[in-house]
């Protein structure tokens, strides 16, 4: 049996009309979220809340600019709406810190621009053939642009987290733990499994193609590392002892005066944090979030463990020992529902560990999708057989750079922008993102079944 033949493409069963409706629905959901995230006063919209981030108004018009480039000009073959602003919204041309100085579209102009682009995109989606060209096969370009918008929405959510002042975002609390007492770790058998995908219709170039990867038997944490466990590392002096840190991690910690996860502070009665403008006690049962790769690595060393590699993470998430095949998601091939995972900014925080029993993987690993992005020990590299698509700047220019892979998505990631195969990458010092982790360890000879 070939690697590809066990994969399913959920869009192949749709009629052309249903495929168009599916793409339109995904685009609309992304836009509703973008509108909600930019529903702040104009001053807030143009301000740079942190040097690490763009002003929200840049993200908004950049979303429109990318949509214009790909859907209106390329897929639709239509005339450019605003060729004069291509450069301003080219992320490769201007670092985030410099973006406030650019002659950006103002709030009203930016809102009008994205609306006009979207009207044209919908018209094109109605008319363009969804076959015969790889870019439009399975409505891929529309899926790519949906994911791009959702990724910027997550970035804008991170900007909101950095924003000072009264809360402007509100959401209900996520479900509590409902799994009872879980084992600390799960055994993952050694051997080959299918990593990556060749069939997933909206998968990006770096997730392709499906290929066999062998891993040694190992153990992985049943859940992400909690704030409670992380506080033990802090309280035992973990941030003051170089022996747990890599040389680079220690230098980073010392240079930046890092003494706890970002947004945490020590008060008389323990650890507190600020979350979207709310000051609150750190909840012990929630996955820790806003830690860098270096901090995750130091915690793992202190706990006598290590971070999983990227293939280990994916095997724990997708491998079904009963069939030998890899699933699209830990729970199966169907897309995420609110029962499976904490995604899509439905809640403004990770859920307690054990909150999503319906999302468990066949091996028994919880909350791999949603809640927090999980750092792995792997760098960002091409899979064997990789081919850049639709352009080199999507992934290829980042291969081999100073990045670590993050997997699984966070509470701020939309279902359209996450899969069992989805790969995120970022600098190892990054922590304004919704990043957490889980640990792993090698299986000892006597433990291998
Ligand atoms: Fe972008």
Coordinates of N, CA and C in Angstrom, one line a residue, residues 230 233 238-260 292-299 301 402 404 427-431:
X230 N 4.7 24.2 36.2 CA 5.7 25.2 35.8 C 6.1 26.0 37.0
X233 N 8.8 24.6 39.0 CA 10.1 24.8 38.4 C 10.6 26.2 38.9
X238 N 14.5 27.4 39.4 CA 14.9 27.0 38.1 C 15.4 28.1 37.2
X239 N 14.9 29.3 37.4 CA 15.3 30.4 36.5 C 16.6 31.0 37.0
X240 N 17.1 30.5 38.2 CA 18.4 31.1 38.7 C 19.5 30.1 38.6
X241 N 19.3 28.9 38.0 CA 20.3 27.9 38.0 C 20.6 27.5 36.5
X242 N 21.9 27.9 36.1 CA 22.2 27.7 34.7 C 22.3 26.2 34.3
X243 N 22.3 25.3 35.3 CA 22.5 23.9 34.9 C 21.3 23.4 34.1
X244 N 20.1 24.0 34.2 CA 19.0 23.5 33.5 C 18.9 24.1 32.1
X245 N 19.7 25.1 31.8 CA 19.5 25.9 30.6 C 20.6 25.6 29.6
X246 N 20.3 25.7 28.3 CA 21.3 25.6 27.3 C 22.2 26.9 27.4
X247 N 23.3 26.9 26.9 CA 24.2 28.1 27.0 C 23.5 29.3 26.4
X248 N 22.9 29.1 25.2 CA 22.2 30.1 24.5 C 20.9 30.6 25.3
X249 N 20.2 29.6 25.9 CA 19.0 29.9 26.7 C 19.4 30.8 27.9
X250 N 20.5 30.4 28.5 CA 20.9 31.1 29.7 C 21.3 32.5 29.4
X251 N 22.0 32.7 28.3 CA 22.4 34.0 27.9 C 21.2 34.9 27.6
X252 N 20.2 34.3 26.9 CA 19.0 35.0 26.6 C 18.2 35.4 27.8
X253 N 18.1 34.5 28.8 CA 17.4 34.7 30.0 C 18.1 35.8 30.8
X254 N 19.5 35.8 30.8 CA 20.2 36.8 31.6 C 20.1 38.2 30.9
X255 N 20.3 38.2 29.6 CA 20.3 39.5 28.9 C 19.0 40.2 29.0
X256 N 17.9 39.4 28.9 CA 16.6 40.0 28.9 C 15.9 40.1 30.3
X257 N 16.7 39.6 31.3 CA 16.1 39.7 32.7 C 14.8 38.9 32.8
X258 N 14.8 37.7 32.3 CA 13.6 36.9 32.3 C 13.5 36.0 33.5
X259 N 12.5 36.1 34.3 CA 12.3 35.4 35.6 C 11.1 34.6 35.7
X260 N 10.2 34.6 34.7 CA 9.0 33.9 34.7 C 8.4 33.9 33.3
X292 N 9.1 30.8 25.9 CA 10.0 30.6 24.8 C 10.4 29.2 24.7
X293 N 11.0 28.8 23.6 CA 11.6 27.5 23.4 C 12.7 27.3 24.5
X294 N 13.5 28.3 24.8 CA 14.6 28.2 25.8 C 14.0 27.8 27.1
X295 N 12.9 28.5 27.5 CA 12.3 28.2 28.8 C 11.7 26.8 28.8
X296 N 11.0 26.4 27.7 CA 10.5 25.1 27.6 C 11.6 24.0 27.8
X297 N 12.7 24.3 27.1 CA 13.8 23.3 27.2 C 14.4 23.2 28.6
X298 N 14.5 24.4 29.3 CA 15.0 24.4 30.6 C 14.1 23.6 31.6
X299 N 12.8 23.8 31.4 CA 11.9 23.1 32.3 C 12.0 21.6 32.1
X301 N 14.6 19.9 31.1 CA 15.8 19.4 31.7 C 15.6 19.2 33.2
X402 N 17.0 30.1 12.0 CA 17.1 29.9 13.4 C 15.6 29.8 14.0
X404 N 12.4 27.0 15.7 CA 12.0 25.7 16.2 C 10.5 25.6 15.7
X427 N 11.2 31.9 16.1 CA 12.5 32.0 16.8 C 12.4 31.4 18.2
X428 N 13.5 30.8 18.6 CA 13.5 30.1 20.0 C 13.3 31.1 21.1
X429 N 13.4 32.4 20.9 CA 13.2 33.4 22.0 C 11.8 33.9 22.0
X430 N 11.0 33.5 21.1 CA 9.7 34.1 20.9 C 8.7 33.7 22.1
X431 N 8.0 34.6 22.7 CA 7.0 34.2 23.7 C 5.8 35.1 23.8

